[in-house]
Coordinates of C-alpha atoms and ligand atoms in Angstrom, one line a residue:
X64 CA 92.0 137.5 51.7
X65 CA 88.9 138.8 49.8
X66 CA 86.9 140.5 52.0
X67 CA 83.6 142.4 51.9
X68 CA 83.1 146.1 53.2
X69 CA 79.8 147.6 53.9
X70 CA 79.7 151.2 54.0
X71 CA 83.2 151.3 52.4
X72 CA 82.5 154.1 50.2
X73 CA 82.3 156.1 53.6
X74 CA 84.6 158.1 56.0
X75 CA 86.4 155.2 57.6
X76 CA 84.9 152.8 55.5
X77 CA 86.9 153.8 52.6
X78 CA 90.3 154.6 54.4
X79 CA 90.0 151.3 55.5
X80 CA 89.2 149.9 52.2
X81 CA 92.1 151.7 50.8
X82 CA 94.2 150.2 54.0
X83 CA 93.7 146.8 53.1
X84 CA 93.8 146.8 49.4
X85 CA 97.1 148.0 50.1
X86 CA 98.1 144.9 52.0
X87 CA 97.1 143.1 48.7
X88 CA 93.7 141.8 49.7
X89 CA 90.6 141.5 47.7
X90 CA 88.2 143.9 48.8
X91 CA 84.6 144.0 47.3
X92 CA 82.5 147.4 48.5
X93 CA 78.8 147.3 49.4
X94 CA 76.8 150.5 49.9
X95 CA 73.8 152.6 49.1
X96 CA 75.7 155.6 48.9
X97 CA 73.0 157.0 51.4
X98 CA 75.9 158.9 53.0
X99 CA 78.9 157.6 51.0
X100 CA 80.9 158.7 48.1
X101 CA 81.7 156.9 45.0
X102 CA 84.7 159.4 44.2
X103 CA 86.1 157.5 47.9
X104 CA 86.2 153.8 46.5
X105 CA 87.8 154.9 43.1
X106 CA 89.2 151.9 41.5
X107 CA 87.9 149.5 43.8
X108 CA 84.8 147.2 43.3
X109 CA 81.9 148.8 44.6
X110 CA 78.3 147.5 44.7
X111 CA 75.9 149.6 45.1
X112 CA 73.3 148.1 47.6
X113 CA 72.0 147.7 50.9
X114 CA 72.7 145.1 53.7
X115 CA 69.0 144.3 54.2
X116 CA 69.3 142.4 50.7
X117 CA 69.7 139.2 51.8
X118 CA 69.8 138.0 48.3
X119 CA 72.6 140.1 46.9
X120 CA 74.5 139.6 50.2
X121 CA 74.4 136.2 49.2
X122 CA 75.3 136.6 46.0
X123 CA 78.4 138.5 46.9
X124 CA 79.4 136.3 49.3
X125 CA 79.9 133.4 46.7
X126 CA 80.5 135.3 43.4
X127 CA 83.6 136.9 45.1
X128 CA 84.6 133.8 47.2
X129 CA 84.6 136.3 50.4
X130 CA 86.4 135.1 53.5
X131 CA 85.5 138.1 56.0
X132 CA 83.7 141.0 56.5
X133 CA 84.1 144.5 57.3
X134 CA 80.6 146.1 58.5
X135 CA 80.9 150.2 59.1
X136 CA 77.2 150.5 56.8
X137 CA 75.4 152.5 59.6
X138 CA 73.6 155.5 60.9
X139 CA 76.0 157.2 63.6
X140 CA 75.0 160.6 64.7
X141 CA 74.2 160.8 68.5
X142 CA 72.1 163.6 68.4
X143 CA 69.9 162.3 65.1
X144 CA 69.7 158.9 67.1
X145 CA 67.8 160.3 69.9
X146 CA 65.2 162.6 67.8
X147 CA 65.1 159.3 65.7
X148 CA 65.2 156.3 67.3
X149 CA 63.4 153.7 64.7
X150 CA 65.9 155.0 61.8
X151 CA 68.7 153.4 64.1
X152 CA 67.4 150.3 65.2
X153 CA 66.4 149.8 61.7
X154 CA 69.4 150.4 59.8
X155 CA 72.1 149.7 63.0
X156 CA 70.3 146.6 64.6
X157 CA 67.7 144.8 61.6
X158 CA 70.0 145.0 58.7
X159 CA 73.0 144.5 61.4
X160 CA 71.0 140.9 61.7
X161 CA 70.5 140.2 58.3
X162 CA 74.1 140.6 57.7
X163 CA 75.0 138.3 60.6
X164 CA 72.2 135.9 59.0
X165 CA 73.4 136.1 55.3
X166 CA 76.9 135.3 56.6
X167 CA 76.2 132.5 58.7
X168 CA 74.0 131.0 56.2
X169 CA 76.8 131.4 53.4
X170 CA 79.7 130.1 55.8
X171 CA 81.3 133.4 56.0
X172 CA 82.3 133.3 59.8
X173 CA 84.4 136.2 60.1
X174 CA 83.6 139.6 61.0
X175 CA 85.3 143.0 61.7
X176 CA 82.4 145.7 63.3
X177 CA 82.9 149.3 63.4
X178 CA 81.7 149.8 67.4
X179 CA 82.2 152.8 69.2
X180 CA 82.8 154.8 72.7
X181 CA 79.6 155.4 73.1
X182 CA 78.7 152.1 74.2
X183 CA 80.2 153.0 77.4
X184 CA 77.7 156.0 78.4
X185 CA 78.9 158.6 80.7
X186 CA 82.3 157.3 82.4
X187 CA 82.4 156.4 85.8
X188 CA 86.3 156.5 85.1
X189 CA 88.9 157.3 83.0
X190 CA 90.6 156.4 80.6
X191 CA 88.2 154.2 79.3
X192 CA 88.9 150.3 79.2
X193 CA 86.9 147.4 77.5
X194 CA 85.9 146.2 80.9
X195 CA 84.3 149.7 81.6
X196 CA 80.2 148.9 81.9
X197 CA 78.5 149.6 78.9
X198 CA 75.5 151.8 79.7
X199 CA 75.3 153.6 76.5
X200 CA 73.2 156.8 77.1
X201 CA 71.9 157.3 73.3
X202 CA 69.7 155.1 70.8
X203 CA 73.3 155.3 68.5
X204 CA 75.4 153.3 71.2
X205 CA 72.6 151.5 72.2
X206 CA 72.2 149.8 68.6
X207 CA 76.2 149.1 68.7
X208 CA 76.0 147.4 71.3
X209 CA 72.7 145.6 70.6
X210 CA 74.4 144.6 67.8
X211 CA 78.0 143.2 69.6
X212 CA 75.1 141.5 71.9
X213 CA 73.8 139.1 68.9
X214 CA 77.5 138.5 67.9
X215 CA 78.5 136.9 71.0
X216 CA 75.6 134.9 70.8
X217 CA 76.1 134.2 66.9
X218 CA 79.6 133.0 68.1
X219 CA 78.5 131.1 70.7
X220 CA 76.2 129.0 68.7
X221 CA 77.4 129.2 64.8
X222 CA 81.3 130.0 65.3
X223 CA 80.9 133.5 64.0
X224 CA 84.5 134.7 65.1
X225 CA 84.1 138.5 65.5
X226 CA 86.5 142.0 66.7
X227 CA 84.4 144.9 67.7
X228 CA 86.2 148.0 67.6
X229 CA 85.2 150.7 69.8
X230 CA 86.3 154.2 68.6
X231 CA 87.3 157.0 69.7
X232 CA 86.9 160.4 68.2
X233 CA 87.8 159.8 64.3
X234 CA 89.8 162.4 62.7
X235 CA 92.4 163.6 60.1
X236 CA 92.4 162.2 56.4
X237 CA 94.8 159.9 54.4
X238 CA 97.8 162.4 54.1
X239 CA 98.9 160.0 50.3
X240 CA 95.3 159.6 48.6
X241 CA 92.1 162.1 47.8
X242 CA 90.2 160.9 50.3
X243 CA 88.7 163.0 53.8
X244 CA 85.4 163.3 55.8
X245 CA 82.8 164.5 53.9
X246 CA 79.7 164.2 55.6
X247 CA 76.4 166.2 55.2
X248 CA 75.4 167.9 57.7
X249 CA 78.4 167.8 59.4
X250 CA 78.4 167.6 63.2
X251 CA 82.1 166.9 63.7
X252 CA 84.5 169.2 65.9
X253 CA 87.6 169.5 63.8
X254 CA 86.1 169.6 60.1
X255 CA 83.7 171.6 61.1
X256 CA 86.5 174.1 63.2
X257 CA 88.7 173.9 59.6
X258 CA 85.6 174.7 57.5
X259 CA 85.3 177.7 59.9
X260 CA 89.0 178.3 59.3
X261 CA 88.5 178.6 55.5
X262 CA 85.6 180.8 55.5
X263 CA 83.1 178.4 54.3
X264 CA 81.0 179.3 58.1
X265 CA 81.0 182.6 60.4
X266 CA 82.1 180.7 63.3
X267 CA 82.9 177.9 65.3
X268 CA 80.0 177.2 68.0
X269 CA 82.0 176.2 71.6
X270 CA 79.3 173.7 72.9
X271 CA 79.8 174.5 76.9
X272 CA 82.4 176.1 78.8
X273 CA 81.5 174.9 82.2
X274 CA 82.6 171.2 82.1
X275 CA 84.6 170.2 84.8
X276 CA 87.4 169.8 82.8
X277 CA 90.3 172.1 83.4
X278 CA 89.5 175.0 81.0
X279 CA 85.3 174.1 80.9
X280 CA 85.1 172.0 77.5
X281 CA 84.6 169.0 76.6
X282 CA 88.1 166.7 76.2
X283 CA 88.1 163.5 73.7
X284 CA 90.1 161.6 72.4
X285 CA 91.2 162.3 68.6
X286 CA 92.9 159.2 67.0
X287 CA 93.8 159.5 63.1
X288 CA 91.0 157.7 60.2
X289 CA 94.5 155.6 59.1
X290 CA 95.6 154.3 62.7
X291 CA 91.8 153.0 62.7
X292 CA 92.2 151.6 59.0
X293 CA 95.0 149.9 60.0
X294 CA 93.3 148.4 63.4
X295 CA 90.8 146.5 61.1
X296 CA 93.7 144.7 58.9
X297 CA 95.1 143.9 62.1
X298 CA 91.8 142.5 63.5
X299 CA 91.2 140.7 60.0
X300 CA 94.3 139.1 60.3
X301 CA 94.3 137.8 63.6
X302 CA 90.6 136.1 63.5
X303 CA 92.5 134.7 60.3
X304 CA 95.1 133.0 62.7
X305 CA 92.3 131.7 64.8
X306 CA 91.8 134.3 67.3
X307 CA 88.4 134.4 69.8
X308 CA 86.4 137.1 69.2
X309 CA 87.2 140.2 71.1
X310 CA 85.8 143.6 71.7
X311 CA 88.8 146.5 71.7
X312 CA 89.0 150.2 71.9
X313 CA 90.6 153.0 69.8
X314 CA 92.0 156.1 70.8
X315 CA 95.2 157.7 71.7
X316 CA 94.7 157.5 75.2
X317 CA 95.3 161.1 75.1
X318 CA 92.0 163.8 75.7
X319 CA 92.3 167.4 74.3
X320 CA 89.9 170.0 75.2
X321 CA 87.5 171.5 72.3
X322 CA 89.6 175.0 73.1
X323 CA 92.8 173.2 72.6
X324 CA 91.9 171.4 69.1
X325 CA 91.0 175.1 68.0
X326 CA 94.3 176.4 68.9
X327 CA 96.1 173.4 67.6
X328 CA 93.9 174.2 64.4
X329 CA 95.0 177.8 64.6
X330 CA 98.7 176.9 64.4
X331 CA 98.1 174.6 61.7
X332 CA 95.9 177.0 59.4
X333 CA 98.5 180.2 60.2
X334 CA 95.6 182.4 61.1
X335 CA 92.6 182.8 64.2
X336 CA 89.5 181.0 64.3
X337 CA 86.1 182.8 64.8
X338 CA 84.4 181.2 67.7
X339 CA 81.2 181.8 69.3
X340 CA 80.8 180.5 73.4
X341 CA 77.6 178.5 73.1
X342 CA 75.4 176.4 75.8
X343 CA 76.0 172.7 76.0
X344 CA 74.9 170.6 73.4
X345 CA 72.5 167.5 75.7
X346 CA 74.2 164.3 75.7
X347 CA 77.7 165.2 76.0
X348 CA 79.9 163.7 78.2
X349 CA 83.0 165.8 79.8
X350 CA 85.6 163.4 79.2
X351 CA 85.7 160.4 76.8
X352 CA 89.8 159.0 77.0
X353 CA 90.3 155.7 76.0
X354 CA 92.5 152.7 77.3
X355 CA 93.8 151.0 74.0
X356 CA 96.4 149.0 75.5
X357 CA 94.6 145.7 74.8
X358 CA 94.7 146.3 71.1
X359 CA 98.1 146.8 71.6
X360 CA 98.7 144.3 73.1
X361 CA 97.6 141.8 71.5
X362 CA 97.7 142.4 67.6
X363 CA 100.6 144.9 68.2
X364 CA 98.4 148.3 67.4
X365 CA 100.3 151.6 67.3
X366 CA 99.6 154.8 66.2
X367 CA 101.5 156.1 63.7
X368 CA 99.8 159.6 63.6
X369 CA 99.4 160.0 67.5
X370 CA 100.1 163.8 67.4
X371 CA 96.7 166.3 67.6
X372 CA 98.6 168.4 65.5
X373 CA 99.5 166.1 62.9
X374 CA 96.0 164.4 62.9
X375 CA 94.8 168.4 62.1
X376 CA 97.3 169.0 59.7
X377 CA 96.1 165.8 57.4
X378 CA 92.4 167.3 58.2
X379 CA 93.1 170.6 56.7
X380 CA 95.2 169.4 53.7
X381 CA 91.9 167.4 52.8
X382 CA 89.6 170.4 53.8
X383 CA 91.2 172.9 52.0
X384 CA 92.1 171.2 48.9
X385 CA 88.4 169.7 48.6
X386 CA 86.7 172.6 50.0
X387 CA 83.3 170.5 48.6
X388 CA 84.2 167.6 49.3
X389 CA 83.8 164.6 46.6
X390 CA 81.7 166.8 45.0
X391 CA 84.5 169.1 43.8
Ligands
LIG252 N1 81.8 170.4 69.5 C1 81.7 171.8 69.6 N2 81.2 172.5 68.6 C2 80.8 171.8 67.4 C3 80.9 170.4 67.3 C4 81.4 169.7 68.4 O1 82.0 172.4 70.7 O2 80.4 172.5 66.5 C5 82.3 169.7 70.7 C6 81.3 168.6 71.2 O3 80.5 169.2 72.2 C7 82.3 167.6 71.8 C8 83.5 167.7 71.0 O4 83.4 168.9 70.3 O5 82.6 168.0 73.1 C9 83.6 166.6 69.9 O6 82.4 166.5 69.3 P1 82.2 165.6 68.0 O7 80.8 165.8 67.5 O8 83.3 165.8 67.0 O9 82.3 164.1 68.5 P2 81.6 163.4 69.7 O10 82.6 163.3 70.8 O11 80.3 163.9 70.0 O12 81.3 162.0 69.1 C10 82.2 160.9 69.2 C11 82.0 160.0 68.0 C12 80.7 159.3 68.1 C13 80.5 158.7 69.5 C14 80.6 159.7 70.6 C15 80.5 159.2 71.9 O13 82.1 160.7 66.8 O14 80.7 158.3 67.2 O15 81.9 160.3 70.5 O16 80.0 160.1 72.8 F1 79.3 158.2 69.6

């Protein structure tokens, strides 16, 4: 299949890209390397640009001959979304619709979209399933979903076939190629507990220890960068074989505490983590566990790298042999 990925030269964006060229399909990257890497997309076709270019969109579409798309290109930090709310309705919902626009105009009418849990809001229970309401509780999740909103009605009137994936807490890093999480700032629990482990910051920052959870942190749901690559070359395939659109959700189904990722980290790295007992940070939720059995259901989803420890152990292969990142 040749298929377009926007934001492919990102975080999941480019384990995904990596994913499905290895299934022999014709990726093509878009991005404006706002926040992703060129060193991630080595050897792959990447075009630098931005999906609010209607023009080179279209251009992409017909030069390459592309079949599907793959659309991560986004701004995805919670906390940024709420201090910054235009930023994310620009870049999440306006150039979301000029994508959707560009594609229907060029006959492209499939389309994989990198969702997430916090279209859900805070739970009202657990674990998590797609039929769960979706009252997001941030400008971030509220631009997801916004944007899953004009799908259905895209479908609905010009047979864009769509899968929304709804993830979980990303993590790990392809354990076969150079590639990790390299984001700046980072605001991620477990590269940000690893960086702590290597000495690259003092500490690690707890952010509330009086969650009702059973030892008062937060608990999420890890699921590995790969399991998610692979999710969206399942999805791919399926609206390829005809399939409705569908919305599905990505985790583990498992939740680990903030305190048990850093002792899991600790066993991984050989050594103790510094960690400082902070306040809550606003806009956390006290449990976010998902229910992926749909996905496995039906396009036959597993994890392969279910494990916390596992998932860690990738993380600090890529974290301590690229203590800069791309840039080393
Ligand atoms: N945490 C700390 N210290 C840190 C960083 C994080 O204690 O320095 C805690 C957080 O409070 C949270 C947990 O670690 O309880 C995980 O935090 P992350 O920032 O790694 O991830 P989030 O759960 O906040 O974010 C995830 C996804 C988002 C999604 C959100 C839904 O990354 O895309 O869940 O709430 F929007």
């Amino acid at each position: 299949m040749n298929i377009l990925v926007t934001g492919g030269a990102g975080y999941i964006g480019s384990h995904t890209v990596l994913e499905l060229a290895s299934r022999n399909h014709r990726v093509v990257v878009l991005d404006n390397l706002s926040k992703g890497h060129r060193g991630a997309v080595r050897g792959i076709e990447l075009v630098h640009g931005d999906t609010s270019d209607t023009r080179l969109l279209k251009e992409i579409f017909k030069k390459y001959n592309i079949e599907a798309v793959v659309h991560f290109a986004a701004s995805s930090l919670v906390g940024e979304s709420v201090r910054q709310p235009a930023g994310y309705y620009h870049n999440n919902v306006v150039k979301g619709l000029a994508l959707l626009d560009a594609m229907v105009d060029s006959g492209v009418r499939r389309l994989v979209f990198s969702s997430t849990a916090a279209v859900y809001g805070e739970p009202v229970e657990t674990p998590i399933s797609e039929a769960h309401p979706a009252a997001p509780t941030n400008p971030y999740g509220a631009t997801k979903l916004a944007l899953e909103g004009a799908m259905r009605w895209y479908d609905q009137a010009y047979g864009l076939r769509f899968a929304s994936l709804r993830y979980f807490n990303a993590a790990g890093a392809d354990p076969a190629e150079e590639i990790g999480e390299d984001h700046d700032p980072e605001t991620h629990l477990i590269p940000l507990v690893l960086k702590s482990a290597a000495g690259l910051t003092p500490y690690l920052e707890v952010f509330g220890t009086d969650y009702p959870t059973p030892d008062g942190t937060c608990v999420r749901d890890y699921i590995h960068v790969n399991d998610l690559a692979a999710a969206h070359a399942l999805a791919l395939d399926a609206l390829a074989a005809g399939l409705p659109s569908s919305v599905y959700n990505l985790g583990n189904g498992n939740g680990y505490s903030v305190l048990e990722v850093i002792r899991t980290a600790e066993e991984v790295v050989g050594k103790p983590i510094n960690i400082k007992y902070g306040t809550r940070r606003p806009g956390d939720p006290a449990v976010l566990v998902a229910g992926s059995g749909k996905i496995m259901k039906e396009l036959g989803w597993q994890p392969r790298f279910a494990d916390l420890k596992t998932i860690i152990e990738t993380a600090w292969r890529w974290h301590s042999s690229h203590p800069a990142g791309f840039d080393k």
